[in-house]
Each structure stands twice: as C-alpha cells, then as structure tokens.
Coordinates of C-alpha atoms in Angstrom, one line a residue:
X1 CA 7.9 -33.9 -29.0
X2 CA 6.4 -34.2 -25.7
X3 CA 2.7 -34.6 -25.0
X4 CA 3.0 -31.8 -22.4
X5 CA 5.1 -29.5 -25.0
X6 CA 2.8 -26.8 -24.8
X7 CA 2.6 -26.7 -21.4
X8 CA 6.4 -26.8 -20.9
X9 CA 6.2 -23.8 -23.4
X10 CA 4.5 -21.7 -20.8
X11 CA 8.1 -20.5 -19.2
X12 CA 8.9 -19.3 -22.6
X13 CA 6.4 -17.4 -23.4
X14 CA 6.5 -15.8 -19.9
X15 CA 10.5 -14.6 -20.1
X16 CA 9.6 -13.4 -23.0
X17 CA 6.7 -11.0 -22.0
X18 CA 8.9 -10.1 -19.1
X19 CA 7.8 -11.9 -16.8
X20 CA 11.4 -13.0 -14.6
X21 CA 10.2 -14.3 -10.9
X22 CA 8.1 -17.4 -10.2
X23 CA 6.6 -18.7 -6.6
X24 CA 5.3 -22.1 -6.0
X25 CA 4.2 -24.5 -3.7
X26 CA 5.1 -27.8 -4.1
X27 CA 2.2 -30.3 -5.5
X28 CA 2.2 -33.6 -8.0
X29 CA -0.1 -32.6 -10.0
X30 CA 1.9 -28.8 -10.8
X31 CA 5.1 -30.9 -11.6
X32 CA 4.8 -30.4 -15.7
X33 CA 4.9 -26.7 -14.4
X34 CA 7.0 -26.8 -12.0
X35 CA 10.1 -28.6 -13.7
X36 CA 9.7 -26.5 -16.7
X37 CA 9.3 -23.4 -14.6
X38 CA 12.8 -24.4 -12.5
X39 CA 14.4 -25.7 -15.8
X40 CA 14.3 -22.3 -17.5
X41 CA 17.1 -20.6 -17.9
X42 CA 15.7 -17.1 -18.1
X43 CA 13.5 -17.8 -14.8
X44 CA 13.6 -17.0 -11.0
X45 CA 11.8 -19.6 -9.1
X46 CA 11.4 -19.7 -5.5
X47 CA 9.4 -22.6 -3.5
X48 CA 6.9 -21.2 -1.0
X49 CA 4.7 -24.4 0.8
X50 CA 2.3 -22.2 2.4
X51 CA 0.0 -21.2 -0.9
X52 CA -1.6 -18.3 1.0
X53 CA 2.3 -16.9 2.0
X54 CA 3.6 -18.1 -1.7
X55 CA 0.9 -15.5 -3.1
X56 CA 1.7 -12.5 -1.1
X57 CA 5.8 -13.2 -1.0
X58 CA 4.5 -12.9 -5.0
X59 CA 2.7 -9.6 -4.2
X60 CA 5.4 -8.2 -2.9
X61 CA 7.6 -9.3 -5.6
X62 CA 5.5 -7.7 -8.5
X63 CA 4.6 -4.7 -6.1
X64 CA 8.4 -3.9 -5.5
X65 CA 9.6 -4.6 -9.3
X66 CA 6.2 -3.0 -11.0
X67 CA 5.6 -6.1 -13.4
X68 CA 3.9 -9.4 -13.2
X69 CA 4.9 -12.2 -11.0
X70 CA 3.8 -15.9 -11.8
X71 CA 2.4 -18.1 -9.2
X72 CA 2.0 -22.0 -9.6
X73 CA 0.3 -24.0 -7.3
X74 CA -0.9 -27.8 -7.3
X75 CA -5.1 -29.0 -7.4
X76 CA -7.3 -28.7 -5.4
X77 CA -7.9 -25.6 -2.1
X78 CA -4.3 -24.5 -3.3
X79 CA -5.4 -22.4 -5.3
X80 CA -8.0 -21.2 -3.3
X81 CA -5.3 -19.9 -0.4
X82 CA -4.3 -17.6 -3.1
X83 CA -7.8 -16.0 -3.0
X84 CA -6.5 -12.8 -0.3
X85 CA -3.8 -12.0 -2.1
X86 CA -5.3 -12.2 -5.1
X87 CA -8.1 -10.0 -4.0
X88 CA -5.7 -8.0 -2.9
X89 CA -3.4 -7.6 -5.8
X90 CA -7.1 -6.8 -7.7
X91 CA -7.9 -3.8 -5.7
X92 CA -4.6 -2.7 -5.7
X93 CA -4.3 -3.4 -9.1
X94 CA -0.8 -5.3 -9.2
X95 CA -0.5 -8.1 -11.3
X96 CA 0.0 -11.4 -11.2
X97 CA -0.2 -14.5 -13.0
X98 CA -2.1 -17.6 -11.0
X99 CA -1.1 -21.0 -12.8
X100 CA -3.4 -23.5 -11.2
X101 CA -3.1 -26.9 -11.9
X102 CA -5.8 -29.0 -12.4
X103 CA -7.6 -32.4 -13.0
X104 CA -9.0 -32.6 -16.4
X105 CA -12.5 -32.0 -17.4
X106 CA -13.9 -34.9 -17.0
X107 CA -13.0 -36.1 -14.0
X108 CA -14.6 -32.9 -11.9
X109 CA -16.9 -34.1 -9.6
X110 CA -16.3 -37.4 -9.8
X111 CA -14.9 -37.9 -6.0
X112 CA -11.4 -38.0 -7.2
X113 CA -9.2 -36.8 -5.3
X114 CA -7.4 -33.3 -4.4
X115 CA -10.5 -32.1 -7.1
X116 CA -12.7 -28.9 -6.2
X117 CA -14.2 -26.9 -9.3
X118 CA -11.1 -24.4 -10.4
X119 CA -13.2 -22.6 -13.6
X120 CA -13.2 -18.9 -12.6
X121 CA -12.0 -19.8 -9.0
X122 CA -11.7 -16.0 -8.1
X123 CA -14.7 -14.8 -9.8
X124 CA -14.7 -11.1 -9.7
X125 CA -11.4 -10.7 -8.1
X126 CA -9.8 -11.3 -11.0
X127 CA -9.3 -9.5 -14.3
X128 CA -9.8 -12.8 -16.0
X129 CA -9.5 -16.4 -16.0
X130 CA -9.1 -18.5 -19.2
X131 CA -8.7 -22.5 -19.9
X132 CA -5.8 -24.3 -20.5
X133 CA -6.8 -26.9 -23.4
X134 CA -6.5 -30.2 -21.4
X135 CA -5.4 -32.0 -25.4
X136 CA -3.1 -29.7 -26.8
X137 CA -1.8 -32.7 -29.5
X138 CA -3.3 -31.2 -32.4
X139 CA -1.1 -27.6 -33.9
X140 CA -4.3 -25.5 -33.4
X141 CA -4.8 -26.7 -30.0
X142 CA -1.0 -25.6 -29.3
X143 CA -1.3 -22.1 -31.1
X144 CA -4.7 -22.0 -28.7
X145 CA -2.5 -22.4 -25.4
X146 CA 0.0 -20.1 -26.8
X147 CA -2.3 -17.4 -27.4
X148 CA -3.9 -17.7 -24.2
X149 CA -1.0 -17.8 -22.2
X150 CA 0.1 -14.6 -23.8
X151 CA -3.3 -13.2 -23.3
X152 CA -3.6 -13.9 -20.1
X153 CA 0.2 -11.5 -19.1
X154 CA -0.9 -8.7 -21.5
X155 CA -4.4 -8.6 -19.5
X156 CA -2.4 -9.0 -15.6
X157 CA -0.3 -6.4 -17.3
X158 CA -2.9 -3.7 -19.2
X159 CA -4.0 -0.6 -16.5
X160 CA -5.6 -1.2 -14.3
X161 CA -3.4 -4.1 -13.7
X162 CA -4.2 -7.3 -12.0
X163 CA -4.6 -10.7 -11.3
X164 CA -5.3 -13.4 -13.3
X165 CA -6.0 -16.7 -13.4
X166 CA -4.7 -19.7 -16.4
X167 CA -6.0 -22.7 -14.7
X168 CA -4.6 -26.1 -16.5
X169 CA -6.0 -29.5 -16.6
X170 CA -3.2 -32.1 -16.4
X171 CA -3.2 -35.6 -17.4
X172 CA -1.1 -38.0 -16.5
X173 CA 2.4 -39.1 -16.4
X174 CA 3.5 -35.8 -15.4
X175 CA 7.0 -36.5 -15.5
X176 CA 10.2 -36.5 -18.1
X177 CA 11.6 -39.6 -18.6
X178 CA 14.7 -40.5 -16.5
X179 CA 17.5 -38.1 -18.8
X180 CA 14.8 -36.3 -20.9
X181 CA 15.2 -32.5 -21.2
X182 CA 13.2 -29.8 -21.9
X183 CA 13.3 -28.1 -24.8
X184 CA 12.7 -23.9 -24.9
X185 CA 12.3 -23.3 -28.2
X186 CA 10.9 -20.5 -30.6
X187 CA 7.2 -19.9 -29.2
X188 CA 5.0 -17.2 -30.7
X189 CA 3.9 -14.3 -28.5
X190 CA 1.7 -11.6 -28.8
X191 CA 2.6 -8.3 -27.1
X192 CA 0.8 -5.7 -26.3
X193 CA 2.4 -2.1 -26.4
X194 CA 0.7 0.5 -23.6
X195 CA -0.7 3.7 -24.9
X196 CA -1.4 7.0 -22.8
X197 CA -4.7 8.5 -23.3
X198 CA -4.8 12.0 -24.3
X199 CA -7.7 14.8 -24.4
X200 CA -8.2 16.8 -27.1
X201 CA -6.7 20.2 -27.2
X202 CA -10.5 21.7 -27.0
X203 CA -11.3 20.0 -23.5
X204 CA -8.4 20.8 -22.0
X205 CA -8.8 24.1 -22.8
X206 CA -12.2 24.2 -21.0
X207 CA -10.9 22.8 -17.7
X208 CA -8.6 25.1 -17.9
X209 CA -11.3 27.7 -17.7
X210 CA -12.8 26.0 -14.9
X211 CA -9.8 26.3 -12.8
X212 CA -9.4 30.0 -13.5
X213 CA -13.1 30.3 -12.2
X214 CA -13.2 28.4 -9.3
X215 CA -10.9 29.4 -6.1
X216 CA -11.7 26.6 -3.6
X217 CA -9.6 24.2 -5.7
X218 CA -8.5 20.8 -3.5
X219 CA -6.3 17.8 -4.8
X220 CA -6.1 14.6 -3.2
X221 CA -3.9 11.2 -3.6
X222 CA -4.8 7.8 -3.0
X223 CA -2.4 5.4 -2.3
X224 CA 0.0 5.4 -5.3
X225 CA 3.6 3.9 -6.2
X226 CA 6.6 6.3 -5.5
X227 CA 6.9 8.3 -8.8
X228 CA 8.9 11.1 -9.4
X229 CA 7.6 12.9 -12.7
X230 CA 3.5 13.4 -10.8
X231 CA 5.3 14.3 -7.7
X232 CA 7.3 17.5 -10.5
X233 CA 4.4 17.5 -12.2
X234 CA 1.5 18.2 -9.0
X235 CA 4.3 20.5 -7.6
X236 CA 4.0 22.9 -10.8
X237 CA 0.1 22.1 -10.8
X238 CA 0.0 23.6 -7.2
X239 CA 2.2 26.4 -7.7
X240 CA 0.6 27.8 -10.9
X241 CA -2.8 27.0 -9.6
X242 CA -2.2 27.6 -5.8
X243 CA -4.1 24.7 -4.4
X244 CA -3.3 22.4 -1.7
X245 CA -2.4 18.8 -2.2
X246 CA -3.2 16.3 0.6
X247 CA -2.1 12.7 1.0
X248 CA -1.6 9.9 3.1
X249 CA 1.7 8.3 3.7
X250 CA 0.8 6.1 1.2
X251 CA 0.4 8.5 -1.2
X252 CA 4.2 8.8 -1.3
X253 CA 3.5 12.8 -1.7
X254 CA 6.4 13.0 1.4
X255 CA 9.4 12.7 -1.0
X256 CA 11.7 15.4 -2.0
X257 CA 11.2 16.7 -5.4
X258 CA 13.8 15.7 -8.1
X259 CA 17.3 17.4 -7.3
X260 CA 17.6 20.7 -9.0
X261 CA 13.7 21.7 -8.5
X262 CA 12.2 23.5 -5.6
X263 CA 11.4 21.8 -2.5
X264 CA 7.8 23.7 -2.4
X265 CA 4.9 23.5 -2.4
X266 CA 5.3 21.3 0.7
X267 CA 2.4 18.9 0.6
X268 CA -0.3 18.3 3.3
X269 CA -0.3 15.0 5.4
X270 CA -1.1 15.7 8.9
X271 CA -4.9 16.1 8.2
X272 CA -5.6 12.8 10.5
X273 CA -4.6 15.7 13.2
X274 CA -6.0 19.0 12.0
X275 CA -9.1 17.2 11.0
X276 CA -10.3 15.5 14.4
X277 CA -10.0 18.9 15.9
X278 CA -14.0 19.8 16.4
X279 CA -14.1 23.6 15.2
X280 CA -16.6 23.7 12.4
X281 CA -15.3 27.1 11.2
X282 CA -11.5 25.3 10.5
X283 CA -14.1 22.7 8.1
X284 CA -15.9 25.2 6.5
X285 CA -12.3 27.4 6.1
X286 CA -11.3 24.0 4.3
X287 CA -14.1 22.8 2.5
X288 CA -13.5 22.6 -1.3
X289 CA -15.4 24.2 -4.4
X290 CA -13.5 21.5 -6.7
X291 CA -12.2 18.6 -5.5
X292 CA -9.6 16.1 -8.0
X293 CA -8.6 13.4 -7.1
X294 CA -6.3 10.1 -8.1
X295 CA -5.1 6.9 -6.7
X296 CA -6.5 4.3 -4.8
X297 CA -7.5 4.2 -1.3
X298 CA -7.3 6.4 1.7
X299 CA -6.4 5.6 5.3
X300 CA -7.7 8.5 6.9
X301 CA -11.3 8.2 8.1
X302 CA -11.2 11.8 8.8
X303 CA -10.4 12.9 5.5
X304 CA -13.1 10.7 3.8
X305 CA -15.7 11.6 6.7
X306 CA -14.7 15.5 5.8
X307 CA -15.0 15.5 2.6
X308 CA -18.3 13.6 2.5
X309 CA -19.7 15.8 5.0
X310 CA -18.2 18.8 3.1
X311 CA -19.0 18.0 -0.7
X312 CA -18.0 19.5 -3.2
X313 CA -20.3 20.8 -6.1
X314 CA -17.5 19.2 -8.4
X315 CA -15.2 16.7 -8.5
X316 CA -13.0 15.0 -10.7
X317 CA -11.2 11.9 -10.5
X318 CA -8.2 11.6 -12.9
X319 CA -7.6 7.8 -14.2
X320 CA -6.1 6.6 -17.3
X321 CA -8.8 3.6 -17.7
X322 CA -10.9 1.1 -15.3
X323 CA -13.9 1.5 -12.9
X324 CA -14.2 4.5 -10.7
X325 CA -14.9 4.5 -7.2
X326 CA -16.7 7.5 -6.0
X327 CA -15.7 7.4 -2.4
X328 CA -16.7 11.0 -1.5
X329 CA -20.4 10.4 -2.8
X330 CA -19.5 13.6 -5.0
X331 CA -18.3 12.6 -7.9
X332 CA -19.1 14.4 -11.8
X333 CA -16.7 13.9 -14.2
X334 CA -13.5 11.2 -14.7
X335 CA -10.8 12.3 -16.7
X336 CA -9.1 9.8 -18.5
X337 CA -5.4 10.8 -18.2
X338 CA -2.6 9.5 -16.4
X339 CA -2.3 11.6 -13.3
X340 CA 1.1 12.7 -14.4
X341 CA 0.3 13.8 -17.9
X342 CA -2.9 15.5 -16.7
X343 CA -1.2 17.9 -13.9
X344 CA 1.7 18.9 -16.1
X345 CA -1.1 19.9 -19.1
X346 CA -3.1 21.9 -16.8
X347 CA 0.0 23.4 -14.9
X348 CA 1.8 25.4 -17.9
X349 CA 2.3 29.7 -17.0
X350 CA -0.7 31.5 -17.0
X351 CA -1.1 34.9 -17.5
X352 CA -3.0 35.6 -14.2
X353 CA -1.5 33.5 -12.2
X354 CA -0.3 34.8 -8.8
X355 CA 2.9 34.8 -6.4
X356 CA 2.3 31.6 -5.1
X357 CA 2.3 32.4 -0.9
X358 CA 6.0 29.9 0.1
X359 CA 4.8 27.8 2.8
X360 CA 8.2 28.3 4.8
X361 CA 7.0 31.2 5.9
X362 CA 4.3 29.9 7.9
X363 CA 6.6 28.0 9.3
X364 CA 8.3 30.9 11.9
X365 CA 5.0 31.5 12.6
X366 CA 3.1 31.4 16.0
X367 CA 1.7 27.5 14.7
X368 CA 4.7 26.6 13.1
X369 CA 6.6 23.0 13.8
X370 CA 9.2 24.3 16.5
X371 CA 6.4 26.1 18.6
X372 CA 6.3 22.9 20.9
X373 CA 9.8 21.9 21.6
X374 CA 10.1 21.9 24.9
X375 CA 13.2 22.2 26.9
X376 CA 14.8 18.9 28.0
X377 CA 14.2 19.6 31.7
X378 CA 10.7 20.1 31.1
X379 CA 8.3 18.2 33.4
X380 CA 4.7 18.8 32.3
X381 CA 3.1 17.9 29.1
X382 CA 3.5 20.5 26.0
X383 CA 0.8 23.0 25.9
X384 CA -1.0 23.4 23.0
X385 CA -0.4 25.8 20.9
X386 CA -3.7 27.4 19.8
X387 CA -5.2 26.1 15.9
X388 CA -6.0 29.3 14.1
X389 CA -6.0 29.8 10.4
X390 CA -5.4 33.6 8.3
X391 CA -8.3 35.4 7.1
X392 CA -8.0 36.6 4.1
X393 CA -6.2 39.9 3.2
X394 CA -6.3 42.6 0.6
X395 CA -3.7 41.2 -1.4
X396 CA -4.9 38.0 -1.4
X397 CA -7.0 36.3 -4.1
X398 CA -9.5 33.4 -4.0
X399 CA -6.9 31.2 -4.1
X400 CA -4.7 32.3 -1.9
X401 CA -7.0 32.4 1.1
X402 CA -8.6 28.9 1.0
X403 CA -4.3 27.8 0.5
X404 CA -3.5 29.4 3.5
X405 CA -5.9 27.7 5.7
X406 CA -4.1 24.1 4.6
X407 CA -1.2 25.3 5.6
X408 CA -1.8 26.7 8.5
X409 CA -3.1 23.6 9.6
X410 CA -0.6 21.1 8.3
X411 CA 1.6 23.9 10.1
X412 CA -0.3 23.8 13.4
X413 CA -0.6 19.9 13.5
X414 CA 2.9 19.3 12.9
X415 CA 3.5 21.9 16.5
X416 CA 1.3 20.0 17.9
X417 CA 2.5 16.3 17.3
X418 CA 6.3 17.9 18.2
X419 CA 5.1 19.2 21.2
X420 CA 3.3 15.7 22.8
X421 CA 6.1 13.2 21.4
X422 CA 8.7 15.3 23.7
X423 CA 6.5 14.6 26.8
X424 CA 8.9 14.1 29.4
X425 CA 9.0 10.2 31.2
X426 CA 5.7 9.1 28.9
X427 CA 4.7 5.5 29.7
X428 CA 6.3 2.7 27.7
X429 CA 3.6 2.7 24.7
X430 CA 3.4 1.9 20.9
X431 CA 2.4 4.8 19.4
X432 CA 5.9 6.8 21.3
X433 CA 7.6 3.7 20.1
X434 CA 6.7 4.1 16.0
X435 CA 8.2 7.7 16.7
X436 CA 11.6 7.0 17.6
X437 CA 11.5 4.1 14.8
X438 CA 10.5 5.8 12.2
X439 CA 12.8 9.0 13.0
X440 CA 15.7 6.4 12.4
X441 CA 14.6 4.6 9.3
X442 CA 16.8 4.3 6.8
X443 CA 16.6 7.0 4.2
X444 CA 15.4 5.1 1.0
X445 CA 13.9 2.4 2.6
X446 CA 10.6 0.8 1.6
X447 CA 8.8 1.0 5.1
X448 CA 5.8 -1.8 4.5
X449 CA 2.9 -1.2 7.0
X450 CA 0.4 -4.4 8.3
X451 CA -2.8 -3.4 8.3
X452 CA -4.5 -2.5 12.3
X453 CA -3.1 0.4 14.2
X454 CA 0.2 0.2 12.5
X455 CA -0.7 1.5 9.6
X456 CA -2.2 4.4 11.3
X457 CA 0.1 5.2 14.1
X458 CA 2.4 5.6 11.1
X459 CA -0.3 8.0 9.2
X460 CA -0.3 10.4 12.5
X461 CA 3.3 10.6 13.2
X462 CA 4.5 10.5 9.2
X463 CA 8.4 10.8 8.4
X464 CA 10.4 13.1 9.4
X465 CA 10.8 16.1 6.7
X466 CA 12.4 15.4 3.0
X467 CA 12.6 11.5 4.0
X468 CA 13.3 9.4 1.0
X469 CA 11.7 5.9 2.4
X470 CA 8.7 4.8 -0.1
X471 CA 6.0 3.2 2.0
X472 CA 3.6 0.3 0.7
X473 CA 0.5 -1.4 2.5
X474 CA -2.4 -3.7 1.7
X475 CA -5.3 -1.3 1.4
X476 CA -6.6 -2.7 -1.1
X477 CA -8.5 -5.4 0.9
X478 CA -6.9 -3.8 4.5
X479 CA -6.7 -7.4 5.8
X480 CA -3.8 -8.7 8.5
X481 CA -3.5 -11.9 6.5
X482 CA -0.3 -11.3 4.1
X483 CA 1.3 -8.2 5.5
X484 CA 4.3 -10.2 6.5
X485 CA 4.7 -12.1 3.4
X486 CA 4.1 -8.8 1.0
X487 CA 7.3 -7.1 2.8
X488 CA 9.3 -10.7 2.6
X489 CA 8.7 -10.4 -1.1
X490 CA 9.8 -7.4 -1.3
X491 CA 12.9 -8.1 0.6
X492 CA 13.5 -10.6 -2.1
X493 CA 12.8 -8.5 -5.1
X494 CA 15.6 -5.7 -3.7
X495 CA 18.1 -7.3 -1.8
X496 CA 20.1 -4.4 -2.0
X497 CA 17.5 -2.3 -0.3
X498 CA 16.4 -2.0 3.3
X499 CA 12.9 -3.1 3.8
X500 CA 11.6 -2.2 7.3
X501 CA 7.9 -3.6 8.3
X502 CA 6.1 -2.2 10.6
X503 CA 3.1 -4.8 12.4
X504 CA 1.2 -5.8 15.0
X505 CA 1.3 -9.3 17.2
X506 CA -1.9 -10.3 15.4
X507 CA -0.6 -9.5 11.9
X508 CA 2.9 -11.1 12.4
X509 CA 1.4 -14.5 14.2
X510 CA -1.1 -15.3 11.3
X511 CA 1.5 -14.7 8.9
X512 CA 4.3 -16.5 10.3
X513 CA 5.1 -18.8 7.6
X514 CA 6.1 -15.6 5.3
X515 CA 9.7 -17.2 6.7
X516 CA 9.2 -20.6 5.9
X517 CA 11.2 -20.7 2.9
X518 CA 14.7 -21.3 1.9
X519 CA 15.6 -17.7 0.6
X520 CA 17.9 -15.1 2.6
X521 CA 16.3 -11.9 3.3
X522 CA 19.5 -9.9 5.1
X523 CA 17.7 -6.5 4.0
X524 CA 14.6 -7.0 6.1
X525 CA 13.5 -5.6 9.6
X526 CA 10.7 -6.0 11.2
X527 CA 9.6 -4.0 14.1
X528 CA 6.7 -6.2 16.0
X529 CA 4.6 -4.5 18.4
X530 CA 3.4 -7.1 20.5
X531 CA 0.8 -6.4 23.2
X532 CA -0.7 -9.6 23.3
X533 CA -4.2 -9.0 21.9
X534 CA -5.4 -7.0 19.3
X535 CA -5.2 -3.8 21.0
X536 CA -7.2 -2.2 18.3
X537 CA -10.4 -3.2 19.8
X538 CA -9.8 -1.0 22.6
X539 CA -9.0 2.2 20.5
X540 CA -11.4 2.4 18.3
X541 CA -15.1 3.5 19.5
X542 CA -17.9 0.5 19.8
X543 CA -15.7 -2.5 21.2
X544 CA -13.7 -0.8 23.8
X545 CA -17.4 0.0 25.5
X546 CA -18.3 -3.3 25.4
X547 CA -18.1 -6.2 28.3
X548 CA -17.1 -9.0 25.3
X549 CA -14.1 -6.4 24.6
X550 CA -11.1 -8.8 26.1
X551 CA -12.7 -12.1 25.2
X552 CA -14.4 -12.1 21.7
X553 CA -12.7 -8.8 20.7
X554 CA -9.0 -8.2 22.3
X555 CA -8.6 -12.2 22.0
X556 CA -5.8 -12.1 24.0
X557 CA -2.7 -14.1 23.7
X558 CA 0.8 -14.8 25.4
X559 CA 3.2 -15.8 22.4
X560 CA 6.4 -13.9 21.8
X561 CA 8.3 -13.9 18.5
X562 CA 11.4 -15.4 20.3
X563 CA 10.8 -19.1 19.0
X564 CA 10.0 -17.7 15.7
X565 CA 13.3 -16.0 15.2
X566 CA 15.3 -18.8 16.3
X567 CA 13.9 -21.2 13.6
X568 CA 14.2 -18.9 10.6
X569 CA 17.8 -16.9 11.6
X570 CA 16.7 -13.6 12.6
X571 CA 18.8 -11.6 14.9
X572 CA 16.2 -10.7 17.8
X573 CA 15.7 -7.4 20.0
X574 CA 13.2 -8.0 22.7
X575 CA 12.4 -4.3 24.2
X576 CA 10.1 -3.0 26.8
X577 CA 11.5 0.2 27.8
X578 CA 12.4 3.3 26.2
X579 CA 16.0 2.9 27.3
X580 CA 16.5 -0.7 25.4
X581 CA 14.2 0.8 22.7
X582 CA 16.5 3.4 21.9
X583 CA 20.1 1.2 22.7
X584 CA 18.1 -1.5 19.8
X585 CA 17.2 0.5 17.0
X586 CA 20.9 1.6 15.8
X587 CA 22.2 -1.7 15.8
X588 CA 18.7 -2.9 14.6
X589 CA 18.7 -1.0 11.5
X590 CA 22.6 -1.2 10.7
X591 CA 22.6 -2.6 7.7
X592 CA 25.6 -5.0 8.6
X593 CA 23.9 -8.6 10.8
X594 CA 21.4 -9.5 8.7
X595 CA 17.7 -10.0 9.2
X596 CA 16.5 -9.1 12.4
X597 CA 13.1 -8.8 14.1
X598 CA 12.7 -5.8 17.1
X599 CA 10.3 -7.7 18.9
X600 CA 8.6 -4.4 21.2
X601 CA 6.7 -5.7 24.4
X602 CA 3.4 -3.0 25.8
X603 CA 0.6 -3.5 27.7
X604 CA -3.0 -2.7 25.9
X605 CA -4.4 -1.2 28.3
X606 CA -1.4 1.6 28.5
X607 CA -1.4 1.9 24.7
X608 CA -4.7 2.8 24.5
X609 CA -4.9 5.2 27.7
X610 CA -1.8 6.4 25.5
X611 CA -3.8 7.2 22.7
X612 CA -6.8 8.6 24.4
X613 CA -4.6 11.6 25.9
X614 CA -3.4 12.0 22.4
X615 CA -6.4 12.2 21.3
X616 CA -7.8 14.2 24.1
X617 CA -5.0 16.6 23.3
X618 CA -5.6 17.1 19.6
X619 CA -9.6 17.8 21.0
X620 CA -9.1 20.1 23.1
X621 CA -6.6 22.1 21.3
X622 CA -8.9 25.4 21.3

C-alpha cells in the first residue's frame, strides 16, 4: 500500500459525501492531492493558476450548485491568496472545503522554502480548521485522517454553511512511480443528515397572538437565494396578516410566484427611491411596531438608516442556527426556524383575517407606475409625481392602514423612475445604460452584480415586473476582488444558463485572471462600465468634496478591455453612445456566439452629474 494512501483516499471521501467539483492551482507540494483528484472518475477538476481567482471561481461553483466545492493549493502564500474568497464564503454562508498542502510540522519556522504558518490559516473567517496527520502508516492514523475529512465536509455544509480548512502536511516523495495506479477503494465516511428545527405549538400560538395584536408589522429580507417555497410562504403570510414585505434585489423576492398561485401581493423593492425623500410624515407612516427579518446583508443604506432611526418595539429574526447580527440595533427575539417554515406555520387562515387590499388597485391611481410615461416627442424632464400616502379610512384595520402607505410609496417610486428614465436625449451615462441593459436581460439568467456602483445602480432600478432572473452579489464582505471570478464559476457550474455580470472597471481589471484558465464559458456575458476611474468616489459624500479626489480616490486609469477580450477569446462590443448600445445589446445577449464582453465607455464627471440630477429629482419630488 502507498505511504500516501490516506491522502489518495480524500477524493473518494469527497465523492461519497457529494463533492463533485474541485478547483486547484498547480504546485509541487500539493502533487499527491492533485494527482488523486485528477484520477478520480467521479470528480470534475479545473485548474486555475491564480489562487485568488481560483478560490472565487470555486465560490461561484458552490453558490450556483448549492453544495460544497473543494479547493486545493500548494504550501506557502498560495493559501493566503484564498483568504478573500474564504472570508466572502464565511459571511455569505457558502460551503468550501479548502485543502492546503503544507510542509511537515518539524520544518515550520526552519527557513525552509515555501513555508509559512498554515495551521488555522483563516482564523475566525473559517468555520473550522483541521490538521491532517503527517504520518498515516498506522491504521489508527489512517482512520483518523478519513474521519477528519468527513467531519470537515459535514461542517462546511452544516447550517449555516461556510468554509473549512484541512491542512495537509506532506513529505516527499510526492509522485507515484511510473505506471503506478492509485486505488480508490471503499473508505469509511461519516454522513450527517440535516434537520429542520420546529417550535412547540405553544410557542407558535404565542407568536400568532402577538401578530394578531400588532397593527404595524413589517417583514424585511436580507440577501437570500431564490427559493420558490419561501416566496410562496411569504405571499401566504403577507395575505393572511396584511403585511408589507421588503427586500433588496439580492433578496430574490422579485421572481414570480409558482405557476397556479396568485401573483399578489407584490413585494416592495423600491425603498432606495422613496426612502430618499426627506419627508418625516412618510417615515412616520412607515415606522413598524414589529419588525420580522431573515436572510443576510442589505444593500439599501436608506432602509438600514430608516430602521435604525425608527426602531420597532419588537424585532424578530428568523434563522435556524448560527450567530445573529443586530443590524438595526433593535433585536428582541431570535426564532430558530427555517424562514419558509416560519411563514408557512403562521400564515394559516385566521377567522379574524380581513380581506387583503389588492395592490393592483394602487397601480391605476395617480401614484401608479405609468403616471409619468412621456410621449415620444417630449422635450423636457418628466414632471415629478406627487408623493402621497392614503389616510386611514373607516374600512381600514390597523394592519391595512399600515400596509397602504408602503404600497403607495412603492407605486410612486415606480412611476418616478419610469418618468425619469424616459427623459429625452440624456447624456451618455452609466445609470441609463444599466436601465436599458436590465430591460433586455434574458429571463431566467443568473445576474451577478459587482460591488461598488454596479450593485447600487441595479438595486435602485430593479428588474422588469415578473422577471425570472436570480440575482447574486458578493455582499458578505462587499469587496471588488473576486466578482468576475465568482461569475465565471457560476457559468462553469450551469453551462446551459445565461450568466450575466454587471461590473465596473476597477473591479474588472483587478480580477482579470478570472479568465486565465482553459475552460469555455460560452454562456457568460460581461457588461463592463469603464469610466476610467473609481467612479463611486465622485458620487458618495465625503471624498467627492476633497481636493485629493482625482489622484488618491478615483485613481484614474486609461485601460480598456480590448486586449483582455482578445487574449481570452471573448466577443468584444465597445460602445460610447446610446445608438451603439441599443444596436449591440440584442447581439450581445443572443444565446449563440459564445462568451461576450460589452464595454461601456462613459465619463466619470458626467455619470456623477446625471446621478445627482436623479437624486435631486427624487429629493424634491414633493
């Protein structure tokens, strides 16, 4: 038996526990792992030379497949380059199993080459860290090695999921002899079956009584994968209790309900628009008494500030396990259930339930989304629709009188955006470009939003009503470092699904090595907003007022993506006018033709001025 048999068993353990994809970066110390994974018949192995890109590609694979993916790297700083993706996976709760090859323990701190301190390399940004035995010749050591690999995989997928490190000290020789075959025999694994926590009937009844006695209830979803059962349970809950449900684009609440179910009530997603209006009366009308939250982070700063400044008396957070953040400084109760189970359990028909006001009625009124659609020959910016919210009527209950202002504000925001985006002859700018691109986004696409302005623009503009795209963003740490690589991983994971990345120039050029591999991604489409600067610093308050803005914050650059597209075989569409954009988008999004890159050239100052025009339009809408 090979002295490396315990190492060669690792792919078999991974395969038996459901890991089918491995992303590795070449190296010598990791050779036993590389060879074992490459020769295993049930494992798909991809090689990506840049460890930082490799880790984010692995994250994209795991995110799309909703199961653990393994990473393999050599010793030394290779594993440190995984750190940004490991941190993102930790906060976004994505399962990664990170195998880091290492020197044997006696050679650590002995000035041997390519050697650092790799034990617990990611600290508190990993769910756990395991050290593989350096010597596995004894049967107990081999049993121990197999056991800890099982434990690592189970821990990575255990809710809340996340990254786990397995550090593997290896001694030479690393390579099998010529003609030597590796044995993938029966290996003992430990499986873990997930459970779903449920509350006792008495506890559910107590919660139900609180819901019945509370008039101003609000549900807010943080970032969450698209889940049809959850959306259905939310619709039933909102109908039964007449509750507004609010979520950013990355909450994936915008997708239509399952076939055969009522598409109402419509969820609220325009909060970045109407909460930007400096109207104390509206904020007071929207203030909740009971806030119910689930999911992870929020993009909308306006919503976070609103809930911190108008704190509810009670705040329930629904999460099956794991630590819970007190984002709004108002948390009073953690309810250990899956969100779908919670909303389903509390949305059963109630004898005292009032009929839900159909939000479609608001759409036809003076605050509806078509209020400001301009005629083709319009020669001025759209008039501002008046923001108003319904006063309670005698027919209203406490719940409906709270629901109606949320729906009115949502419809008003839709009308405001519709009017503003149809103004005639705007200057060529990012905001309008993204609006037009999102209107033509393939239905059912995986939309990846890079951090900085791309994710903010998209969250304001939203998707067309009923659009089936699933939205992703690296909002665990909100870094720009792996946005492209994550989208590449998603494209590799789902080759039959359109994957669209909306990104800025700094994020794109920082992560160009996302394309440095040998695996085709014909379904990938990248929309690159190139304003030759870090444009967000010209838009956010603080840096834009400083004399150091251009040199030390924007960090202007003259790069274009033409060479990147040529180097990696991407169809290239450079555009710098709306006419060029409108002509390019249908060809760019077409299913045939292969991977494509649409580079949108704009001016940073023009973008900032146009976005400020939009913000002024909203702020002065009264």
